[in-house]
Coordinates of C-alpha atoms in Angstrom, one line a residue:
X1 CA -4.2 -2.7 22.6
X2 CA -4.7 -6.4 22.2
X3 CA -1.6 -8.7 21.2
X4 CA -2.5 -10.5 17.8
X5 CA -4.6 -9.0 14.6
X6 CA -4.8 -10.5 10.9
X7 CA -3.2 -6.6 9.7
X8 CA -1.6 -4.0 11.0
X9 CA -1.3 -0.6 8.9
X10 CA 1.2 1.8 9.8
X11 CA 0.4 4.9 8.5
X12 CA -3.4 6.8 7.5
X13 CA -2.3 8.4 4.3
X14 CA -4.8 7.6 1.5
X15 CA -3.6 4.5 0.2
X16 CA -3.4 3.2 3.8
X17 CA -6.9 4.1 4.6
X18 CA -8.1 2.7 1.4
X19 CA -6.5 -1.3 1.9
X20 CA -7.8 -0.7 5.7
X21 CA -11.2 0.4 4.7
X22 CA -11.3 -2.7 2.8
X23 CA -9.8 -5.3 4.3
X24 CA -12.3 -4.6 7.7
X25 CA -15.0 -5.1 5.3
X26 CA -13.9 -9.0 4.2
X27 CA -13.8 -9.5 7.9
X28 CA -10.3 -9.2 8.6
X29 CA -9.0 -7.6 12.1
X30 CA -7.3 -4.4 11.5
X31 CA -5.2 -2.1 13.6
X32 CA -3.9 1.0 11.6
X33 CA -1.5 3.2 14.0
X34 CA 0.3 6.8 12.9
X35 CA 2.8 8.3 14.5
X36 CA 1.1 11.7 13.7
X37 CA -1.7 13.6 15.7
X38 CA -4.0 14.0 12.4
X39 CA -5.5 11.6 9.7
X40 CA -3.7 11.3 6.2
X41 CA 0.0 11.2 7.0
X42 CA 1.5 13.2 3.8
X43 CA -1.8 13.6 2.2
X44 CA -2.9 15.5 5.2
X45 CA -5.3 18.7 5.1
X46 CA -3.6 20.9 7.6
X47 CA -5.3 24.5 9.4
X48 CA -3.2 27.2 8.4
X49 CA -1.7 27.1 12.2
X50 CA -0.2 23.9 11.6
X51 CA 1.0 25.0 7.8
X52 CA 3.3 27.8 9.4
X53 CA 4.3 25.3 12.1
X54 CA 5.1 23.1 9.7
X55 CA 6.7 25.2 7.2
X56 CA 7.6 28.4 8.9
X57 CA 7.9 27.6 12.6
X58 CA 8.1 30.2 14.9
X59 CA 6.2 32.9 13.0
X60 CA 2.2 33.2 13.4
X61 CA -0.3 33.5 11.1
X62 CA -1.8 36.9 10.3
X63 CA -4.9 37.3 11.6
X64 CA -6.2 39.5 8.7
X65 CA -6.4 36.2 7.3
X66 CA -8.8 35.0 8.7
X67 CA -9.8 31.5 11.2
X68 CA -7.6 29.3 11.7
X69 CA -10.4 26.4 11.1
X70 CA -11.7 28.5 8.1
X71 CA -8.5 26.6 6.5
X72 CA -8.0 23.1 5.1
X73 CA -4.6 23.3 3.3
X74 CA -3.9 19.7 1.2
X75 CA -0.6 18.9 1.4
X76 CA -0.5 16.6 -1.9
X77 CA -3.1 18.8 -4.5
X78 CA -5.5 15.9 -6.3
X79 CA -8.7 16.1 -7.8
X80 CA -10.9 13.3 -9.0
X81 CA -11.4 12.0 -12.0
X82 CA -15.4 11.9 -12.3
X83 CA -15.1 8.9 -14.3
X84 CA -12.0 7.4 -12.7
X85 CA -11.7 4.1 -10.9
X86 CA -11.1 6.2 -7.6
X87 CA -14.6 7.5 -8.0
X88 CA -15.2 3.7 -8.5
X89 CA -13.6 2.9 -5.1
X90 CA -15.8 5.3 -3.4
X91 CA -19.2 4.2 -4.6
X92 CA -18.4 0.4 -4.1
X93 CA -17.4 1.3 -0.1
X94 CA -20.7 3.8 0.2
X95 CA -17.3 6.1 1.7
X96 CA -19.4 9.0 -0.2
X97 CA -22.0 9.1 2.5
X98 CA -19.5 10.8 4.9
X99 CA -18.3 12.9 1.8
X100 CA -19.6 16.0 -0.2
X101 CA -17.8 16.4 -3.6
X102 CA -18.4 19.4 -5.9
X103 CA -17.6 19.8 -9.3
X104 CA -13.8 21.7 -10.6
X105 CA -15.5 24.9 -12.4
X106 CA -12.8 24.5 -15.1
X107 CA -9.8 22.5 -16.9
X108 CA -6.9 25.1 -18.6
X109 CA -3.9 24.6 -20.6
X110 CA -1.0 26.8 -21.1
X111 CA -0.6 27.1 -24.7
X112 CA 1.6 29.9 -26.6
X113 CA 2.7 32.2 -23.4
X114 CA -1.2 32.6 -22.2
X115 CA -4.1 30.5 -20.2
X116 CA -6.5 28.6 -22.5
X117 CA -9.7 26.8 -21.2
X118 CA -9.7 22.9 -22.2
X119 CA -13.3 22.9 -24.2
X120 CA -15.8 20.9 -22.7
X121 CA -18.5 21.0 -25.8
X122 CA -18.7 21.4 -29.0
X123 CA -19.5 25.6 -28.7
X124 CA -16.2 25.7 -26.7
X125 CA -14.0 23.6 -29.5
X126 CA -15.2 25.7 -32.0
X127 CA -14.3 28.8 -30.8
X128 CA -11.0 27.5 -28.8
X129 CA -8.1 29.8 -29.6
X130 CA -5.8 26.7 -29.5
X131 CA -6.1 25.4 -33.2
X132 CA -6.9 26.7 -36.4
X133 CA -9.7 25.8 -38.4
X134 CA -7.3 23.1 -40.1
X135 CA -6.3 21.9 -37.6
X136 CA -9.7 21.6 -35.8
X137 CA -10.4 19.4 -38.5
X138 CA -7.5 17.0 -38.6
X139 CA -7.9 17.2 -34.7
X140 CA -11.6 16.4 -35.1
X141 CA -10.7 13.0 -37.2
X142 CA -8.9 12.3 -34.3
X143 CA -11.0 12.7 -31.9
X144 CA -13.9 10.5 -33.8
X145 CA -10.9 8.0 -34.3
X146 CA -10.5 7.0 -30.9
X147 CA -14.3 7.3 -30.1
X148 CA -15.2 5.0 -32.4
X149 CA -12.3 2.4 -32.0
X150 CA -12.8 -1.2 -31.2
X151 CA -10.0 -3.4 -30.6
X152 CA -11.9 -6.0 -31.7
X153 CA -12.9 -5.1 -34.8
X154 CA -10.2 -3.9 -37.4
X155 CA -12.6 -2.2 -40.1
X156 CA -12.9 0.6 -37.1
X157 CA -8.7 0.8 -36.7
X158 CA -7.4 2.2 -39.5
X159 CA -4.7 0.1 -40.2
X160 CA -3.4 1.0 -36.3
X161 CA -3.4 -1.4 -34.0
X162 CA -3.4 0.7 -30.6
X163 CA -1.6 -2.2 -28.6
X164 CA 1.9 -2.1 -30.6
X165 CA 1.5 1.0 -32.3
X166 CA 3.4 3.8 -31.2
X167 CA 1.2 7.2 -29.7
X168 CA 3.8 9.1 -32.5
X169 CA 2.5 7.2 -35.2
X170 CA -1.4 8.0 -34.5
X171 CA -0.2 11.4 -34.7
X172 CA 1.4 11.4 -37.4
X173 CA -1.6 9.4 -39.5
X174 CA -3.8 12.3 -38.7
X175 CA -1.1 14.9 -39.4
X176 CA -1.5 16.6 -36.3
X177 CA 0.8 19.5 -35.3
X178 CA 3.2 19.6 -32.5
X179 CA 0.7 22.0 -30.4
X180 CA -2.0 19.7 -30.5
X181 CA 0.2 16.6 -29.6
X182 CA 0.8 18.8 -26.4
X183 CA -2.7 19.6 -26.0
X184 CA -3.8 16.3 -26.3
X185 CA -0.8 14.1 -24.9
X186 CA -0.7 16.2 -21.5
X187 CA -3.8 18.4 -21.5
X188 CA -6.4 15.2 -21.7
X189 CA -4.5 12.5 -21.6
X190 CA -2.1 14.1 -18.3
X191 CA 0.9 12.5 -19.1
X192 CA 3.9 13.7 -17.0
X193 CA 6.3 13.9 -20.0
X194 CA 7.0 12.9 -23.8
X195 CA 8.5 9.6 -23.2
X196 CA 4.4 8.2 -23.9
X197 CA 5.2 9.0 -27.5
X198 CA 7.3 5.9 -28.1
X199 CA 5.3 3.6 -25.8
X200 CA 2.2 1.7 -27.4
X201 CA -0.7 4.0 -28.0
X202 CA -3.2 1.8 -25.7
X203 CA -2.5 3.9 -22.5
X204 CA -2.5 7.5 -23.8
X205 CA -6.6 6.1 -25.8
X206 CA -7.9 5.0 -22.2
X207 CA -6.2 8.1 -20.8
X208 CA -8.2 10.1 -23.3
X209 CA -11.3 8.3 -23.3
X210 CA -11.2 8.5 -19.2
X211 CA -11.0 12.2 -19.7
X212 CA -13.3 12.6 -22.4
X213 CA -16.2 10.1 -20.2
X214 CA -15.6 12.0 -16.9
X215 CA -16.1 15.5 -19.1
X216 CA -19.1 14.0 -20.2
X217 CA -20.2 13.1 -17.1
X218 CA -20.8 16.7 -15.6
X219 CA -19.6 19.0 -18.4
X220 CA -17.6 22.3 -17.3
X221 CA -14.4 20.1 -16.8
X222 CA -13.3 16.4 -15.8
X223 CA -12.6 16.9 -12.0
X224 CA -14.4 16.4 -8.9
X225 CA -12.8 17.6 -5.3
X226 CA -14.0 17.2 -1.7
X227 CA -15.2 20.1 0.0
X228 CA -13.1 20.7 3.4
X229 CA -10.2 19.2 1.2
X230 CA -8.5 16.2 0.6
X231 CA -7.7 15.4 4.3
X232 CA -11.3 14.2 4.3
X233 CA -10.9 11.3 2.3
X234 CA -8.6 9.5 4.5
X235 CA -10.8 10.0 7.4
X236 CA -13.8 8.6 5.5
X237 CA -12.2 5.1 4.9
X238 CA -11.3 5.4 8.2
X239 CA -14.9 5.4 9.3
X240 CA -15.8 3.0 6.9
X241 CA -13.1 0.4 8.7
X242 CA -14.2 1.3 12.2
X243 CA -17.5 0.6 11.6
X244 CA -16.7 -2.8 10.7
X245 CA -14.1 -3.1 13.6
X246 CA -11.1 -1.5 12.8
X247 CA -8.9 -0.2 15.5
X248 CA -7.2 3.2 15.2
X249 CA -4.5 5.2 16.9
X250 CA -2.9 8.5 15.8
X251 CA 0.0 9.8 18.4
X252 CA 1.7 6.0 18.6
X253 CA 5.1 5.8 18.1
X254 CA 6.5 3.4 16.1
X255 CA 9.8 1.8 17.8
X256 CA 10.3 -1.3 15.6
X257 CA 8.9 -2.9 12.9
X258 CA 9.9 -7.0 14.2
X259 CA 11.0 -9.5 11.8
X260 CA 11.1 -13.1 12.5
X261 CA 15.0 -15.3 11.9
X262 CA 13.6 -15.6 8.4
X263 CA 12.9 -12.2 7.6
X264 CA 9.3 -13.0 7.7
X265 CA 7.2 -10.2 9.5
X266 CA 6.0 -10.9 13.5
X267 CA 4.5 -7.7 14.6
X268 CA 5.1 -4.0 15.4
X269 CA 6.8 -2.9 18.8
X270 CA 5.7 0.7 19.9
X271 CA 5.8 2.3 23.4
X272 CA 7.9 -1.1 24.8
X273 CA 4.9 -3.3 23.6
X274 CA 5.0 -5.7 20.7
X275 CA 1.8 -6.4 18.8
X276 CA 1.4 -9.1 16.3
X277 CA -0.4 -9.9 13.5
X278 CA -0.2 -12.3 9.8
X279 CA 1.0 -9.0 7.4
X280 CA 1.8 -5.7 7.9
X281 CA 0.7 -2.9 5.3
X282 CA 2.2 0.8 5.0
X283 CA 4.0 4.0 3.8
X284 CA 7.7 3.9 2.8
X285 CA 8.3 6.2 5.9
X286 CA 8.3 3.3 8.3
X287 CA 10.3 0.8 6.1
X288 CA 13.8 3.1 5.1
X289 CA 15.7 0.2 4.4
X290 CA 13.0 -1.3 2.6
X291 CA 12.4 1.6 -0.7
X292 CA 14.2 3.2 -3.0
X293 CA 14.0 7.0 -4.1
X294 CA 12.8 7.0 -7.5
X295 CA 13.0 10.9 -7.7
X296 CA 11.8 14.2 -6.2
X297 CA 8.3 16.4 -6.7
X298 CA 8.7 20.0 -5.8
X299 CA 5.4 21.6 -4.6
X300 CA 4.6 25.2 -3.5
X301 CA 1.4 25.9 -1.6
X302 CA 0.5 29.7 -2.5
X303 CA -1.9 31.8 -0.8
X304 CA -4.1 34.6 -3.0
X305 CA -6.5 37.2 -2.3
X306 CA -8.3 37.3 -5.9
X307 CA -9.0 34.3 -8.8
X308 CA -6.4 33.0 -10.5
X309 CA -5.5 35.7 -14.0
X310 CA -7.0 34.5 -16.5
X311 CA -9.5 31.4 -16.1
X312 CA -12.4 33.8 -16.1
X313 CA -12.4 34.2 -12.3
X314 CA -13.3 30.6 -11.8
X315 CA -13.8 29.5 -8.4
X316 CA -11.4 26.5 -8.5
X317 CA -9.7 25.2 -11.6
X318 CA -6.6 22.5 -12.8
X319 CA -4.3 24.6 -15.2
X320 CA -1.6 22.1 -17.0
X321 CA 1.6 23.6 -18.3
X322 CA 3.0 21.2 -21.0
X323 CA 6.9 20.5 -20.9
X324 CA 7.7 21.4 -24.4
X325 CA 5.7 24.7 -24.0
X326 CA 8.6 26.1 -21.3
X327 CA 11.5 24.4 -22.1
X328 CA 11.6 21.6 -19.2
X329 CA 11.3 17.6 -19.2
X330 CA 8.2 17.4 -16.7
X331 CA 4.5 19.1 -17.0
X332 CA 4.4 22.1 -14.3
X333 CA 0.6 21.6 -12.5
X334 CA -1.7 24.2 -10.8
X335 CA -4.4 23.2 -8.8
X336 CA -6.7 26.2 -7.3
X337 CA -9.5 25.9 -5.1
X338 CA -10.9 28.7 -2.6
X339 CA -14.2 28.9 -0.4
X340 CA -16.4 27.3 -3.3
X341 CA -14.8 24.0 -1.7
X342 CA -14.6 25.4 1.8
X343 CA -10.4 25.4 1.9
X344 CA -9.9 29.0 2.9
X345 CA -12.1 32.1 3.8
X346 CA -14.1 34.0 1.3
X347 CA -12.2 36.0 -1.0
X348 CA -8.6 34.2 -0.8
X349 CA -7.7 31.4 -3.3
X350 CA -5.4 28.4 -2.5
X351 CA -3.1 27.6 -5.5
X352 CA -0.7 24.6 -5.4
X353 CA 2.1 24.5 -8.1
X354 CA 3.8 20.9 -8.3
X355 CA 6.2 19.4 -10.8
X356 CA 8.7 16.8 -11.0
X357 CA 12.0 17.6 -9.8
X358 CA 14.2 17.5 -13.5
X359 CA 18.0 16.9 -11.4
X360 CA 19.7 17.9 -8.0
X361 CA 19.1 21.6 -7.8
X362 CA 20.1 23.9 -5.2
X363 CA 16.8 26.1 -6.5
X364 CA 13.7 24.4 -5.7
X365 CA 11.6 27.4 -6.8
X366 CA 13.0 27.8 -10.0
X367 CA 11.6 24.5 -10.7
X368 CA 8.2 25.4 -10.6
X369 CA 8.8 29.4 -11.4
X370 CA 6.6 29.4 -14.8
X371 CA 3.2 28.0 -12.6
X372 CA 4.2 30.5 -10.0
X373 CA 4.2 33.8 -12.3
X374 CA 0.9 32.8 -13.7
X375 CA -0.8 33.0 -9.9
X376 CA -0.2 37.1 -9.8
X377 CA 0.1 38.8 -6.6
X378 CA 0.6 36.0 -3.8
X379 CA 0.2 36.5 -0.1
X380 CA 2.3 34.0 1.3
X381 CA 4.1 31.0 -0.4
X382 CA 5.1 27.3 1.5
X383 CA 8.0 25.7 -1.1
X384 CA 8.5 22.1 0.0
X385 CA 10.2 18.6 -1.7
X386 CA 8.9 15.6 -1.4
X387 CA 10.8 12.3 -1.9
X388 CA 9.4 9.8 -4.3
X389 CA 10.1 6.3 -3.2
X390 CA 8.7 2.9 -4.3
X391 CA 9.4 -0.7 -2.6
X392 CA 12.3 -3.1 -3.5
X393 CA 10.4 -6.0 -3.6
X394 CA 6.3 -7.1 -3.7
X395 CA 6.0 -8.3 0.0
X396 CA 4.9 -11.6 -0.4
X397 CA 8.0 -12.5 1.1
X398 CA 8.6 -10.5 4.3
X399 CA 4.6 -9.8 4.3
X400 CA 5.4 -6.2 4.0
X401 CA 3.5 -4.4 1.4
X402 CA 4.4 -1.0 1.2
X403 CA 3.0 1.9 -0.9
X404 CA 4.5 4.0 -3.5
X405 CA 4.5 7.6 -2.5
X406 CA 2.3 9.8 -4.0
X407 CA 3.3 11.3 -7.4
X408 CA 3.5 14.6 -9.1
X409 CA -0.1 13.5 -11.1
X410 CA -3.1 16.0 -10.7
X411 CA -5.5 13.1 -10.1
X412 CA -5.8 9.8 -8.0
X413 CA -5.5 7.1 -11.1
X414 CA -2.1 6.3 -10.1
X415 CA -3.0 6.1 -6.9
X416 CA -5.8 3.8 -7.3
X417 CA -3.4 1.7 -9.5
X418 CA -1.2 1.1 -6.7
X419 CA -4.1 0.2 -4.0
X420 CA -5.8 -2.1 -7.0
X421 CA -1.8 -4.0 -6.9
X422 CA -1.0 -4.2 -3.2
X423 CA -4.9 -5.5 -2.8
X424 CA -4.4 -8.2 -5.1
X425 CA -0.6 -9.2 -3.4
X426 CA -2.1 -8.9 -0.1
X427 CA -5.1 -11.3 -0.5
X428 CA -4.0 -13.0 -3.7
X429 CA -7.6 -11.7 -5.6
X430 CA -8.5 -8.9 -7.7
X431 CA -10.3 -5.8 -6.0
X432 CA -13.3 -5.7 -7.4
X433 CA -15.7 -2.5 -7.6
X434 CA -19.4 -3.7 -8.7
X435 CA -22.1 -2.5 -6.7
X436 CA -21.9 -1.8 -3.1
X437 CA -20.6 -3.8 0.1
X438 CA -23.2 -4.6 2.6
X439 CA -23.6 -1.2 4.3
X440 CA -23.4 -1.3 8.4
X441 CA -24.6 1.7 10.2
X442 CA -22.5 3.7 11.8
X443 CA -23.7 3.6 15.7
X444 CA -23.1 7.6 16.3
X445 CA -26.1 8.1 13.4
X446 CA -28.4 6.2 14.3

């Protein structure tokens, strides 16, 4: 290990990957370290060996289930917006050349105690069970609305100016009814809860217009997933720093993270050795005194041996459960995928219900209980919580820039938000996506 680098990245969950991936590609020296054994940190895609180790230690897997490397069990369930900025990321580092994504045969929405498919054409709106012929229509003046608004141009607003406006008051123009502010509000646009409604409309019309372009994009629904799972995608910005010199090291202890008289950052101390560098980037598990918990996601990872009820036997599939629709103040989420995406053998499906934590409960499960009966008969069942926590300050002090944890969302935007704001704090520029870098062939393929 040599003793001085321009960045040192503690950590090789996405985020971390990501800021390595590209600060190796401006030239910078980067050594990322993780105290684990594996690539991703808590956005990891473990074997189904390492799930019960993790999660029920001491007892084996049945074989019945199958091979062990059959599995790739994400930890943190997130699919891809197909016309999302991650996607963005990915083309601009050429990271999709190490990558296979395929498509997410379907988009659902619990509406009215039963599964609904989120149409994806015209065919499928007008015979969608979720509104009336009414209200298809009010919901279709909507709908052309928001396509044809310009923020520039106020003969297309209709008297609603998106950027003060509140989201309630577009509703209410178009008289829409409280199902169909559900449908659209967490549905398409995926907000976590209601408090959008009194917030200016601007977010929740990019939100729908991302949805409505990445639909567009491939039809059948708005997601794409890796196959092999998620674990991959760490691993390929990974690669991409490595080839353009990045050092990596995965079983290093992390002793002390050293801080100068000033508070200012020196280097990292690990195994009795101290090695510096300018900044050091990282998740919040290596900085405790440095975050605050900002609340809790509860997650259950549930094994199946048939489709999930109801979504027409669809090979994988994102199934939102809207707030008002069970009585709770956060959106319940089920992400399935099976051997279609090469997570688990042929035959079993892998469904991963995960909501935000609503207060200190002794009952994790009964959190996430109305996702959980909609799965039918499951095999086996891994209940975890997972700590939300977000920095104190920006870094540019200390040159500590830490990332937020990953959130209860079913897709990477917030994530990508984060990496797009501790890019620009780390090397005071915007990260910008246009075209390509200047690819560098990897020595092992040529």
């Amino acid at each position: 290990m040599q003793d001085q680098y321009d960045v040192i990245v503690l950590g090789t969950g996405l985020s971390e990957c990501i800021l390595s991936g590209l600060l190796s590609v401006e030239g910078k020296k980067v050594l990322q370290m993780d105290r684990n054994d594996y690539y991703g940190g808590a956005s990891a895609s473990l074997k189904l060996s390492q799930l019960y180790a993790k999660f029920k230690s001491g007892t084996e897997p049945p074989e019945a289930y199958g091979k062990d490397r059959q599995y790739s069990v994400d930890l943190i369930p997130k699919f891809a917006m197909a016309s999302g900025e991650f996607v963005d990321i990915l083309y601009h580092t050429d990271v999709t050349r190490y990558l296979e994504f395929r498509q997410v045969a379907g988009s659902f929405v619990y509406r009215d105690g039963k599964i609904s498919k989120v149409p994806s054409n015209n065919a499928e709106a007008l015979l969608s069970p979720l509104m009336s012929l009414t209200e298809k229509n009010r919901a279709k003046g909507f709908f052309e609305f928001i396509q044809n608004y310009d923020f520039a141009n106020p003969a297309t607003q209709q008297g609603l100016d998106l950027n003060t406006v509140p989201m309630s008051e577009v509703y209410a123009k178009f008289g829409l009814e409280a199902g169909t502010q559900d449908f659209i509000g967490h549905a398409l646009a995926l907000h976590l809860d209601d408090s959008y409604m009194s917030q200016p409309a601007k977010d929740t019309y990019e939100r729908i217009c991302l949805y409505m372009n990445s639909m567009a994009r491939y039809g059948k629904s708005p997601y794409i997933y890796p196959m092999h799972g998620l674990g991959e995608l760490p691993q390929g910005f990974a690669r991409l720093s490595a080839i353009h010199g990045g050092t990596f090291m995965l079983n290093k202890p992390v002793d002390e993270v050293v801080y100068d008289e000033a508070g200012k950052f020196v280097g990292v101390k690990s195994e009795g050795e101290v090695v510096k560098a300018s900044l050091v980037i990282g998740d919040a598990s290596y900085f405790p005194s440095k975050v605050a918990q900002k609340g809790q996601v509860v997650r259950a990872i549930c094994l199946l041996n048939h489709p999930i009820p109801e979504t027409g036997d669809a090979d994988s599939v994102q199934i939102v459960i809207p707030q008002n629709q069970i009585g709770r103040n956060h959106d319940i989420y089920v992400a399935g995928v099976s051997s279609a995406h090469a997570v688990v053998p042929e035959g079993y499906t892998l469904a991963i219900v995960s909501t935000l934590v609503s207060g200190t409960t002794g009952d994790a499960e009964s959190e996430i209980a109305a996702g959980i009966a909609l799965l039918g008969p499951v095999l086996e069942k891994f209940v975890h919580i997972d700590d939300i926590y977000e920095p104190l300050a920006n870094g540019t002090a200390d040159q500590t820039f830490i990332s937020k944890s990953y959130d209860a969302t079913s897709h990477f935007e917030t994530t990508c938000a984060d990496v797009k704001d501790l890019y620009k704090r780390i090397t005071g520029h915007e990260l910008k996506v246009e075209g390509k870098v200047k690819k560098i062939e990897d020595e092992s393929e040529e």
